[in-house]
Coordinates of C-alpha atoms and ligand atoms in Angstrom, one line a residue:
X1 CA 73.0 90.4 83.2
X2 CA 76.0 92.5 84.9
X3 CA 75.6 93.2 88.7
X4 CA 76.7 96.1 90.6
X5 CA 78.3 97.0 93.7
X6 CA 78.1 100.3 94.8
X7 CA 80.7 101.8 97.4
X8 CA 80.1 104.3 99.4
X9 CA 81.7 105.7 102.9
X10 CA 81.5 107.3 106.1
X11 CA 82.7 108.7 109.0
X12 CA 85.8 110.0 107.4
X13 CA 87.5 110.7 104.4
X14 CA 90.6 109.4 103.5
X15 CA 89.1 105.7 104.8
X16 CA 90.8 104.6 101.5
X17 CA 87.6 103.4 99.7
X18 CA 89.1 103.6 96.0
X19 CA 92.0 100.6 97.7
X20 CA 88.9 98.8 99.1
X21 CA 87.2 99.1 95.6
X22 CA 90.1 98.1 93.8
X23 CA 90.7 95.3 96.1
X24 CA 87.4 94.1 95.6
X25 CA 87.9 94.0 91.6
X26 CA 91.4 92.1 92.7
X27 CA 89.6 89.1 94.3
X28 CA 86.5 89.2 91.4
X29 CA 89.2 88.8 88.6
X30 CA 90.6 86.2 90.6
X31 CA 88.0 83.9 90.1
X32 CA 87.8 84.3 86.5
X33 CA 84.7 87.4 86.5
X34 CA 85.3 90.0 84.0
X35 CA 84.8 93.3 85.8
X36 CA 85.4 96.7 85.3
X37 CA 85.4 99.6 88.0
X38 CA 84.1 103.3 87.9
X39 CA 84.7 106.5 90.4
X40 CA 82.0 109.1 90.9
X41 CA 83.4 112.2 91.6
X42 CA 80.7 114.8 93.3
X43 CA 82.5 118.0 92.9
X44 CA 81.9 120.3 90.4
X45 CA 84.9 120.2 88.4
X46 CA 84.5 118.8 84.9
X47 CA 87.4 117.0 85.6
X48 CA 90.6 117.0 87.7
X49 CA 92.8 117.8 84.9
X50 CA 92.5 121.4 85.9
X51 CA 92.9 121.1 89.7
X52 CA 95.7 121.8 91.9
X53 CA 97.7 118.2 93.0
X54 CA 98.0 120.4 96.5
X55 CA 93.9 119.4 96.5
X56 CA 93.2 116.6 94.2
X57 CA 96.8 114.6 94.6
X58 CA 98.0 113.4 90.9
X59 CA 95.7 113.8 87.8
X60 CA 95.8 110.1 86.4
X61 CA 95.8 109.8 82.9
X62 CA 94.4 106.9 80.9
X63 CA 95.5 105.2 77.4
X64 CA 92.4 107.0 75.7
X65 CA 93.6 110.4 77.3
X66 CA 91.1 111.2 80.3
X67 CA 92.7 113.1 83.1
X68 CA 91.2 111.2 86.2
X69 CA 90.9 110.9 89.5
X70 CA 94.0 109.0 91.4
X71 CA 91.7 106.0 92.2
X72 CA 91.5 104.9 88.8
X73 CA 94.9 104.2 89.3
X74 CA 94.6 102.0 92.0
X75 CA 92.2 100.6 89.5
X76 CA 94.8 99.1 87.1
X77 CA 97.1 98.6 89.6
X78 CA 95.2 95.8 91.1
X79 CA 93.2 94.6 88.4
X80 CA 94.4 94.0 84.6
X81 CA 91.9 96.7 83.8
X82 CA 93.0 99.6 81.0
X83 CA 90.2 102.4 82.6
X84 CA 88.9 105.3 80.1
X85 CA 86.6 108.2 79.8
X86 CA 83.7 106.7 81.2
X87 CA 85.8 104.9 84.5
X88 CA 85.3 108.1 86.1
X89 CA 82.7 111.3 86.1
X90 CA 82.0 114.0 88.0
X91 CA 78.9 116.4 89.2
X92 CA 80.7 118.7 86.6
X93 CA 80.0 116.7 83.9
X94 CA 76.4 115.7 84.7
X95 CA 75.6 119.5 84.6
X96 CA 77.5 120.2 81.5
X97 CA 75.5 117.3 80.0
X98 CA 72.2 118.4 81.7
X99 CA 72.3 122.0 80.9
X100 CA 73.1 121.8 77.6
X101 CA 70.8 119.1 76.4
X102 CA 67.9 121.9 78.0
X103 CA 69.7 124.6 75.8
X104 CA 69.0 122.4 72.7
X105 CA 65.5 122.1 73.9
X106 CA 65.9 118.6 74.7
X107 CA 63.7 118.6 77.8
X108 CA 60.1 120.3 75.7
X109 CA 59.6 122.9 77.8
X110 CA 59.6 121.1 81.2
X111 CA 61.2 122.0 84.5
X112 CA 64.1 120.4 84.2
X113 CA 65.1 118.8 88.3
X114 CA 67.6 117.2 90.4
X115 CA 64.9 114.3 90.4
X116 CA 64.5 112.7 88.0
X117 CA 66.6 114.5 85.5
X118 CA 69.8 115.1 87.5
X119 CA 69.6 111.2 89.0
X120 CA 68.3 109.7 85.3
X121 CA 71.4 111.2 83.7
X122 CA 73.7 109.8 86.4
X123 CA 72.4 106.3 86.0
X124 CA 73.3 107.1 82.3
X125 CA 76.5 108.1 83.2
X126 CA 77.1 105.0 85.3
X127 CA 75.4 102.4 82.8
X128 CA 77.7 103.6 79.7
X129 CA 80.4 102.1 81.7
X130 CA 79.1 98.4 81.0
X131 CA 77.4 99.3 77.3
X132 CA 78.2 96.9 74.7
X133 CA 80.7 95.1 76.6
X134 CA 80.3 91.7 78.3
X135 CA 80.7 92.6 82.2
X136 CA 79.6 90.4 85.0
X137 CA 80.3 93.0 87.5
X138 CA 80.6 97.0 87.3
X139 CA 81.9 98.3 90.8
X140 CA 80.9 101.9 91.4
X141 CA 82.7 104.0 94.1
X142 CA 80.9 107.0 95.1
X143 CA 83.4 109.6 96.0
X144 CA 83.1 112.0 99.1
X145 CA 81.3 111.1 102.4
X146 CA 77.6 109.8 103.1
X147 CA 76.1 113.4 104.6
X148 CA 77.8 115.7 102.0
X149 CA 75.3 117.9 100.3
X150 CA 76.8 118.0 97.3
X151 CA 77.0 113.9 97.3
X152 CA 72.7 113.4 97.7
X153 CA 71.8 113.3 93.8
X154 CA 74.7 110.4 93.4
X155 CA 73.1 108.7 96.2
X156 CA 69.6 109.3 95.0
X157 CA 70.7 107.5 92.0
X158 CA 72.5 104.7 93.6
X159 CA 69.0 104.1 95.6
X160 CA 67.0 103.9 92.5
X161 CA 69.4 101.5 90.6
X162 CA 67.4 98.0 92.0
X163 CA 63.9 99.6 90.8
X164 CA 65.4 99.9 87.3
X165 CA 67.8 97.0 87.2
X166 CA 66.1 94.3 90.3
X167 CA 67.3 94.1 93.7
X168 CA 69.1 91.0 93.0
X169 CA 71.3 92.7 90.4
X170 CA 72.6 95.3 93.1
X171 CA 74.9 95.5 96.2
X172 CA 75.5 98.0 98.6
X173 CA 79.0 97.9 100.4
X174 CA 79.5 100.8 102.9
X175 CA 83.4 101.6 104.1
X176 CA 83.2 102.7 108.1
X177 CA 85.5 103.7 110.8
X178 CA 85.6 101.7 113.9
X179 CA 87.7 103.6 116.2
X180 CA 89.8 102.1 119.2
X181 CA 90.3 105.0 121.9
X182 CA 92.9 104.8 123.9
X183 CA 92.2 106.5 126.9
X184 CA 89.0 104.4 127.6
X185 CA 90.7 100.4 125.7
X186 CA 87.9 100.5 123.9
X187 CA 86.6 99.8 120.1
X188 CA 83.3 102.1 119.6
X189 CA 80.8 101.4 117.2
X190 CA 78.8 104.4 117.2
X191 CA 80.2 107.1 114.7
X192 CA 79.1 103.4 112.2
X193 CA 75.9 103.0 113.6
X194 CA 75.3 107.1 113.2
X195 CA 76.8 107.1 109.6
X196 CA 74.6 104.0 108.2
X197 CA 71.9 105.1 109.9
X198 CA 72.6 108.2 107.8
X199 CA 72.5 106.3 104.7
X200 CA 69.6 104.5 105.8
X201 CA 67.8 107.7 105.9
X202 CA 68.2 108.0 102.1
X203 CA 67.0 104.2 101.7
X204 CA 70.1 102.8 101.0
X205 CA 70.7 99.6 103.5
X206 CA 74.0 98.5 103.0
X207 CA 74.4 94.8 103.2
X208 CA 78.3 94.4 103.4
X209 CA 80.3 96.8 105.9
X210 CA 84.1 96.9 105.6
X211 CA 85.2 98.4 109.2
X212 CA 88.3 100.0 109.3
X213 CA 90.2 99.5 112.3
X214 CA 93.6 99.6 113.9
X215 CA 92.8 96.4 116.3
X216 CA 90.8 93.3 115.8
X217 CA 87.6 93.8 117.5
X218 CA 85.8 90.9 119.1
X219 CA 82.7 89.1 118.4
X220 CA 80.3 90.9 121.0
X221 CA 81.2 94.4 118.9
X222 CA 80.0 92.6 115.2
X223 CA 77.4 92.1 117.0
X224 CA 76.7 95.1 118.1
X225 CA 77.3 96.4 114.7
X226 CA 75.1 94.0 112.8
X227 CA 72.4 95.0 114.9
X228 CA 72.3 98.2 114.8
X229 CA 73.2 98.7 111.2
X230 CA 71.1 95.9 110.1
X231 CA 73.8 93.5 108.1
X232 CA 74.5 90.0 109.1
X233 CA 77.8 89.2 111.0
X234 CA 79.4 87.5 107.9
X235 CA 78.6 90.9 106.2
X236 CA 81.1 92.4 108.4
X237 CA 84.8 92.3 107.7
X238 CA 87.2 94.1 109.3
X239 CA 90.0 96.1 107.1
X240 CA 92.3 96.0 109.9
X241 CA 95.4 98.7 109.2
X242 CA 98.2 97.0 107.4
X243 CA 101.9 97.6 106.1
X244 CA 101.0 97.6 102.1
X245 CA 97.6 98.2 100.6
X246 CA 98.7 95.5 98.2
X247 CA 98.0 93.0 101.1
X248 CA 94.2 94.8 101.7
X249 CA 92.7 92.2 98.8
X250 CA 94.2 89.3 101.2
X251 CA 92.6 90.4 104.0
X252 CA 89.1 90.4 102.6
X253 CA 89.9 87.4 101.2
X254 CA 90.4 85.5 104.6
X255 CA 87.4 86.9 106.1
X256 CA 85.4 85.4 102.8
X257 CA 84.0 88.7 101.4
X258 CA 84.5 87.3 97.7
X259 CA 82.4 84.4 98.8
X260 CA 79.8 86.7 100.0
X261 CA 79.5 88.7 97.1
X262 CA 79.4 86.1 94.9
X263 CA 76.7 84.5 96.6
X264 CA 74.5 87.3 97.6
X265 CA 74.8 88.6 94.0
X266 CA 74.2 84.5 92.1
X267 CA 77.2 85.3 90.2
X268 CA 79.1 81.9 89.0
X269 CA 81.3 80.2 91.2
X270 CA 84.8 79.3 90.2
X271 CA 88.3 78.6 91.6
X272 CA 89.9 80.9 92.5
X273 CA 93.8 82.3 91.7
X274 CA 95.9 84.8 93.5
X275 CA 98.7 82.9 93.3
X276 CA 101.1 85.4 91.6
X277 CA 99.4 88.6 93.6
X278 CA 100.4 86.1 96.6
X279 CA 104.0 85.8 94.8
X280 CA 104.8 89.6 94.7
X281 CA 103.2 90.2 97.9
X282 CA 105.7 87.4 99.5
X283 CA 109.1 89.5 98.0
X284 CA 107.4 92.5 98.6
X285 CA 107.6 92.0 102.1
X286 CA 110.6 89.5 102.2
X287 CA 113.5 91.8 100.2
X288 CA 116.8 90.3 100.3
X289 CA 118.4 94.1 99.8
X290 CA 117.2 97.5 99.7
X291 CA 118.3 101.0 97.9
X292 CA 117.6 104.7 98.2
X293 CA 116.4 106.7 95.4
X294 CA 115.7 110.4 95.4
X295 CA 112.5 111.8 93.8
X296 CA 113.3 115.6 93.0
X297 CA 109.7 117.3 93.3
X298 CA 107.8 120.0 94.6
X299 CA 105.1 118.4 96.1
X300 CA 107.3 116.2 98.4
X301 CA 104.8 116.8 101.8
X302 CA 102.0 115.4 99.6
X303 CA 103.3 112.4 98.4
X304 CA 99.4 111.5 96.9
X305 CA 100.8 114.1 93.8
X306 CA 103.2 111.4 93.0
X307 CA 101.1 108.5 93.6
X308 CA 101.8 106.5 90.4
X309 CA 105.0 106.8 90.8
X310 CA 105.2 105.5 94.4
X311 CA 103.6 102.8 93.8
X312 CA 105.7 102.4 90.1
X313 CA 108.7 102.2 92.7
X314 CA 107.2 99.8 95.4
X315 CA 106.1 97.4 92.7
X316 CA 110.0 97.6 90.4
X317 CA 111.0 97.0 94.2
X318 CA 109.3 93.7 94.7
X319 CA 110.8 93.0 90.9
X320 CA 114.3 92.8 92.5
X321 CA 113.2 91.8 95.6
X322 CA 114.3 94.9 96.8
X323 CA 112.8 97.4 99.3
X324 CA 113.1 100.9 98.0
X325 CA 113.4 103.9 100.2
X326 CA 112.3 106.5 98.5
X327 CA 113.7 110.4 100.1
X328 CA 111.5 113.0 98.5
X329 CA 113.2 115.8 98.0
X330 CA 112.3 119.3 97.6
X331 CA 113.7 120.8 94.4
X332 CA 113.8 124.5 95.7
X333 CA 116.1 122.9 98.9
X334 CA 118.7 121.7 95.7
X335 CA 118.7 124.9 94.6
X336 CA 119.5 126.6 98.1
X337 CA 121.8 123.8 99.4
X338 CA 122.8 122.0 96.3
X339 CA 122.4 118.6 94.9
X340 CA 125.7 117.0 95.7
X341 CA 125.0 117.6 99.8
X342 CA 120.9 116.9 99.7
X343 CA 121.5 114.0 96.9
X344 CA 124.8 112.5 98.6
X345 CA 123.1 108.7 100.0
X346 CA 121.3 108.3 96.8
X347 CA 121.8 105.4 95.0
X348 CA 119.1 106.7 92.1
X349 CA 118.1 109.9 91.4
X350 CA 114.2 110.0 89.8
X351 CA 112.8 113.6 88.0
X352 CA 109.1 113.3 88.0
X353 CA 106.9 115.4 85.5
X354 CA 105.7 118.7 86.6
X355 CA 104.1 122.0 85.3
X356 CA 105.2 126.0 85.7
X357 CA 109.2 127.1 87.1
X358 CA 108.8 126.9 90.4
X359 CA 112.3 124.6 91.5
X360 CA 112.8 123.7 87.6
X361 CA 116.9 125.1 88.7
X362 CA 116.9 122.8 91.4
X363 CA 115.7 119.7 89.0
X364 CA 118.1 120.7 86.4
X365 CA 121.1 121.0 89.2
X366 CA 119.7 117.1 90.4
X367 CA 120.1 115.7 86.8
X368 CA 123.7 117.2 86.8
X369 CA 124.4 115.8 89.9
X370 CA 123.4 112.5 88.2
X371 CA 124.9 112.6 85.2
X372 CA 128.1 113.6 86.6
X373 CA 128.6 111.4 88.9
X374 CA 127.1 108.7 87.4
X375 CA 124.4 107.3 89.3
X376 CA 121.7 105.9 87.9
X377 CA 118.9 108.4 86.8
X378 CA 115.4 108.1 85.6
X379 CA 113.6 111.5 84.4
X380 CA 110.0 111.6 83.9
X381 CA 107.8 113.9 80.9
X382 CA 109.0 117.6 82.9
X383 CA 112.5 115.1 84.0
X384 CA 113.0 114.3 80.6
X385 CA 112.6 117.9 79.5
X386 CA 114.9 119.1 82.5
X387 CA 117.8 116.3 81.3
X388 CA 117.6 117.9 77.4
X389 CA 117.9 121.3 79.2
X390 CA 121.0 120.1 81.6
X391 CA 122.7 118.6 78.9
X392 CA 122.2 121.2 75.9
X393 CA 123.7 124.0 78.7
X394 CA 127.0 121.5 80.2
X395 CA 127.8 119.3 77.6
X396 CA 126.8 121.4 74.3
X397 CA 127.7 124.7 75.7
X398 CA 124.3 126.5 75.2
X399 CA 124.1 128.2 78.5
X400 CA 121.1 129.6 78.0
X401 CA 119.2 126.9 76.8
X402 CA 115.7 126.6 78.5
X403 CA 112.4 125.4 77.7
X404 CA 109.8 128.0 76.2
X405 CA 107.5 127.0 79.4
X406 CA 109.9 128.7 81.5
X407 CA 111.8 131.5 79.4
X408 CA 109.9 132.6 76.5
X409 CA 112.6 134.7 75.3
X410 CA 115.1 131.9 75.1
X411 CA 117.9 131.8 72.6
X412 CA 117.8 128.8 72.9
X413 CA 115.0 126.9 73.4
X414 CA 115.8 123.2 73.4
X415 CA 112.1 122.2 74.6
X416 CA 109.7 124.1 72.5
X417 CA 105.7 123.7 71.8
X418 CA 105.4 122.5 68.2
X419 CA 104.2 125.1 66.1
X420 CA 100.8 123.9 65.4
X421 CA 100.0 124.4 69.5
X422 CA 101.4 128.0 69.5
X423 CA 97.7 129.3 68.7
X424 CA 95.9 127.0 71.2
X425 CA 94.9 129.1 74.6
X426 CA 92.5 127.1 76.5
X427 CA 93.7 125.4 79.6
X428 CA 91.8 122.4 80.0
X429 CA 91.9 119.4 77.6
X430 CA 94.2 121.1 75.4
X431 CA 97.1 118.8 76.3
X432 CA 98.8 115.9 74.2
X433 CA 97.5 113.3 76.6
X434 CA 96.5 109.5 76.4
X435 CA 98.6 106.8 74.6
X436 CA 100.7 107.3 71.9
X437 CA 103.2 104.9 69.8
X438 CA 106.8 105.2 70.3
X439 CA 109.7 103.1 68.1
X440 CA 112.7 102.0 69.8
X441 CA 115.9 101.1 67.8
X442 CA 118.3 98.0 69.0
X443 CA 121.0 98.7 71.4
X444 CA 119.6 100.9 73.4
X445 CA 118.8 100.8 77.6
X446 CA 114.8 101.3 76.4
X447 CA 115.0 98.5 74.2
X448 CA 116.9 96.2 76.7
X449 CA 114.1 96.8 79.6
X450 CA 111.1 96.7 77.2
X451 CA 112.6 93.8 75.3
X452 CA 110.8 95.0 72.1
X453 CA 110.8 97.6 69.5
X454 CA 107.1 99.1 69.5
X455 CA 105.4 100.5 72.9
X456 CA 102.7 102.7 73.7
X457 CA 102.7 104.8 76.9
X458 CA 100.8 107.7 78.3
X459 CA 101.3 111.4 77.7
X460 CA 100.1 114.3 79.4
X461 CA 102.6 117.3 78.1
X462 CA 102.6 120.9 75.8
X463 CA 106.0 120.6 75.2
X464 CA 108.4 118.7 72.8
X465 CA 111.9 118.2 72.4
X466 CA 113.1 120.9 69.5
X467 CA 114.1 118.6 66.4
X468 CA 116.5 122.0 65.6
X469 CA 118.8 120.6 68.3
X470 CA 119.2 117.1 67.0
X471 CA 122.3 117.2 65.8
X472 CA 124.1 119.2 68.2
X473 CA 122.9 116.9 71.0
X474 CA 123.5 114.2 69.7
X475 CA 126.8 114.4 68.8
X476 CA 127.3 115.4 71.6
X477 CA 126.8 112.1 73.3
X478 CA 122.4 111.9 73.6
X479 CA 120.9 109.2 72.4
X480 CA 117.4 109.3 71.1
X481 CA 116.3 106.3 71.6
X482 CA 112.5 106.2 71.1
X483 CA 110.6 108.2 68.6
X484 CA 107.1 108.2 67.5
X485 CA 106.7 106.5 64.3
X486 CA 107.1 109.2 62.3
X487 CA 110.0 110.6 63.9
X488 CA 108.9 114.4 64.7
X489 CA 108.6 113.6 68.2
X490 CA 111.4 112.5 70.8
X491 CA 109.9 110.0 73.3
X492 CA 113.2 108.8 74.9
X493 CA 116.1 110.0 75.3
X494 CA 119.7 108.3 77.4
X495 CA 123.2 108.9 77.8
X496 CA 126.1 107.1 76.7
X497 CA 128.6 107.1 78.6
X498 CA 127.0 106.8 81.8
X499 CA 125.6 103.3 83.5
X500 CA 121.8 103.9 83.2
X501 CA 120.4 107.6 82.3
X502 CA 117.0 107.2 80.7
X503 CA 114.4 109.8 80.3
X504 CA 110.8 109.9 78.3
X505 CA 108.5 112.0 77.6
X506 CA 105.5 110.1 78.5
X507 CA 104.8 108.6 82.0
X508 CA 105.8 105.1 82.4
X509 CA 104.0 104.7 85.8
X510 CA 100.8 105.2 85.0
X511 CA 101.1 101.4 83.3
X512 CA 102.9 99.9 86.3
X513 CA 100.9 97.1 88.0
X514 CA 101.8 95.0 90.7
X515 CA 101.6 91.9 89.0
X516 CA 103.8 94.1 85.7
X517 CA 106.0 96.1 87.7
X518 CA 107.1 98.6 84.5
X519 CA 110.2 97.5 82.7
X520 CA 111.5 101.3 83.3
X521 CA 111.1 101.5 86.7
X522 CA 112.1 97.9 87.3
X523 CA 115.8 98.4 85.5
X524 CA 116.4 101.6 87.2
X525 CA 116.3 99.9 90.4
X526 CA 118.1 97.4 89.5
X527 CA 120.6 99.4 88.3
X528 CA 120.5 101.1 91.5
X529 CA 121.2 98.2 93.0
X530 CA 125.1 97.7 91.5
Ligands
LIG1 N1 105.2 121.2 81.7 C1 105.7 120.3 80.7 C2 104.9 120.3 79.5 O1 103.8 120.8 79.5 C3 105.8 118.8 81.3 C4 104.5 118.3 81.7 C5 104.6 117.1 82.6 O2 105.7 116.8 83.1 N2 103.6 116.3 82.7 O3 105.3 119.8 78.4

């Protein structure tokens, strides 16, 4: 029988439930349970492939090609999960599903209602997860914040779950604030006793609270808190802040919440092994030296838009026991100060993918800037695209070479869509995205980090590199160094002639895990580091 935990939260947003989730799934797996982990998502976008990163932070994309929310990142990261499709759904697509199943008449006739139809098809929704598969545990976040309208039908069907599946089968985990206020030295408990009690209201109890706080709080307050919110005092752990979420599962750990869950929920005890998540947490946090690599963007004050890649960084860091500094830097800045001044301290200089012009001039002036003066470089889908550009214009003397995104009209357009996607209009879903097979021949910097020939990585693009320009570029000194099997499509590109330029048309971080930092990521730094 597979349990589950539902997660849900209060007080605030932004309490960081998907890295208490994931955390949770960290310590599971590390006594041998097989779990897997889903996000709700209560807005009403189908999904968040669509949505600004200004909003929604990075659209995550998984090997079988759904554009997810962030937290499924956080997912893999800590776990040795591979999410999909049904890790993650939205209000969006319970209505799509709803209202056209009463189009075809599936309903007979009958009003169809939030209750039970909207909650049924949720509990669908969240059960396909675990179908056919042999899952001891299936941890559900609930996105958003317990008292959101638009969250009630998700927690309507979260309350239902123990009449369908048995009370023993489920657990309830609420993530709380527990503020300290200055101005009085004080740790107050009621915006948590107001939020459960909030949640209690719907009938959910929650059994487990993890309280979020900046300084320990004492024994009297958990027992203040178990009182009013009706847990026990070993049901209350506190998340106190600390320097790396990668630390958060260690935490919980020491305050036995595996041990709880395990218990409360009969699931079988084994040993337990974090001994290598203990091992990259330890050079994590002990580097022996340290290196400063630029990330050209344009949304460097929201850093959750490049959240893979942070992390991608952080864990290639602990690889080479390394701490990375990473300066995010505005790629319309390059183009009003240039890249020599803005780039100068960098010891690596990282292109991430993007969509639309805005700043593309600045990219392409940061990839000259690397290429010329030979520091390491590492471009990324849109950075891959921007390197073919920089290259086709300096080195092969196409000056106006662009990519058809930006300058329809191009002579010269060295990044084109492939003719088959020239009639396709819709925006969403209409993307090459998920995991595709790339080849990568000997004697190459791709086949030197990856140590193999064959890879798969993740895609979310329009654009290709134009197979017209093969020659010329590479001649010219471009190697193409990974190619899909049948060798229309250029997946990686480098430089000879330069100590480590490497660029791909897929996106390497979404694969990087703490315990795999990603051989990409981890040989840029490392040649960052000579
Ligand atoms: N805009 C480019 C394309 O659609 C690159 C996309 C990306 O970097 N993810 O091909």
């Amino acid at each position: 029988m597979t349990k589950y935990i539902f997660i849900t939260g209060g007080v605030l947003s932004s309490l960081g439930k998907g890295i208490s989730a994931s955390s949770i799934g960290c310590l599971l797996e590390s006594r041998g349970l097989r779990v897997t982990l889903q996000k709700i998502d209560p807005y009403l976008n189908v999904d968040p492939g669509t949505m600004s990163p200004f909003q929604h932070g990075e659209v995550y994309v998984t090997d079988d090609g759904a554009e997810t929310d962030l937290d499924l990142g956080h997912y893999e990261r800590f776990t040795s999960l591979s999410t999909g499709q049904k890790n993650n759904f939205t209000a969006g697509q319970i209505y799509q599903s709803i209202i056209s199943k009463e189009r075809e008449g599936d309903y007979l006739g009958r009003t169809v209602q939030v209750v039970p139809h909207v909650t049924d098809e949720i509990k669908r929704f969240i059960k396909r997860v675990a179908r056919g598969r042999r899952l001891d545990v299936v941890i559900v976040e609930v996105g958003g914040t317990v008292g959101d309208i638009e969250g009630l039908p998700f927690l309507e069907a979260i309350r239902q779950f123990p009449l369908d599946i048995g009370e023993e089968n489920c657990l309830y985990i609420y993530l709380t604030l527990v503020p300290y206020i200055r101005s009085a030295n004080e740790i107050k408990t009621k915006p948590t006793q107001h939020s459960v009690a909030r949640l209690r209201e719907i009938g959910i109890q929650p059994e487990i609270l993890l309280c979020r706080t900046e300084k320990p709080f004492s024994k009297e307050v958990k027992r203040k808190i178990a009182l009013f919110c009706n847990v026990t005092e070993e049901a209350i752990i506190q998340a106190i802040d600390v320097d790396s979420i990668y630390e958060v599962p260690l935490i919980y750990k020491e305050q036995g919440l595996d041990r709880t869950i395990i218990k409360r929920l009969g699931l079988p005890r084994r040993r337990q092994d974090l001994s290598q998540w203990e091992e990259m947490l330890r050079r994590l946090k002990n580097p022996s030296t340290s290196t400063e690599i630029a990330v050209i963007g344009k949304y460097v004050r929201l850093q959750d838009a490049y959240k893979s890649i942070n992390e991608a960084l952080i864990h290639a860091g602990a690889a080479n026991s390394c701490r990375v500094k990473t300066k995010w830097v505005d790629a319309e800045e390059i183009e009003k100060e240039g890249a020599d001044k803005l780039l100068e301290r960098a010891r690596g200089i990282l292109v991430p993918g993007g969509f639309g012009d805005r700043g593309i001039e600045g990219k392409i002036e940061a990839i000259r800037c690397a290429r010329q003066k030979k520091v390491p470089f590492l471009g990324i889908c849109l950075g891959m695209q921007c390197a073919v550009i920089e290259f086709a214009r300096r080195v092969c003397g196409l000056k106006s070479a662009n990519s058809s995104e930006f300058n329809p009209r191009t002579p010269h357009a060295v990044i084109d869509l492939l003719l088959e996607q020239r009639k396709v209009k819709d925006k969403g879903g209409t993307m090459r995205l998920g995991s595709y097979p790339c080849q990568i021949p000997p004697d190459s910097l791709a086949r030197k980090a990856y140590g193999k020939s064959r890879i798969g990585e993740r895609h979310r693009h329009r654009y290709e590199f134009n197979m017209q320009y093969k020659r010329q570029l590479t001649e010219a000194g471009m190697e193409l160094s990974g190619l899909s099997p049948d060798g229309r499509l250029v997946e990686i590109i480098e430089i000879s002639n330069h100590p480590w330029f490497v660029a791909c048309q897929f996106h390497p971080e979404f694969k990087s895990k703490l315990s795999q930092p990603h051989p990409l990521f981890r040989d840029f730094i490392k040649a960052s580091l000579c």
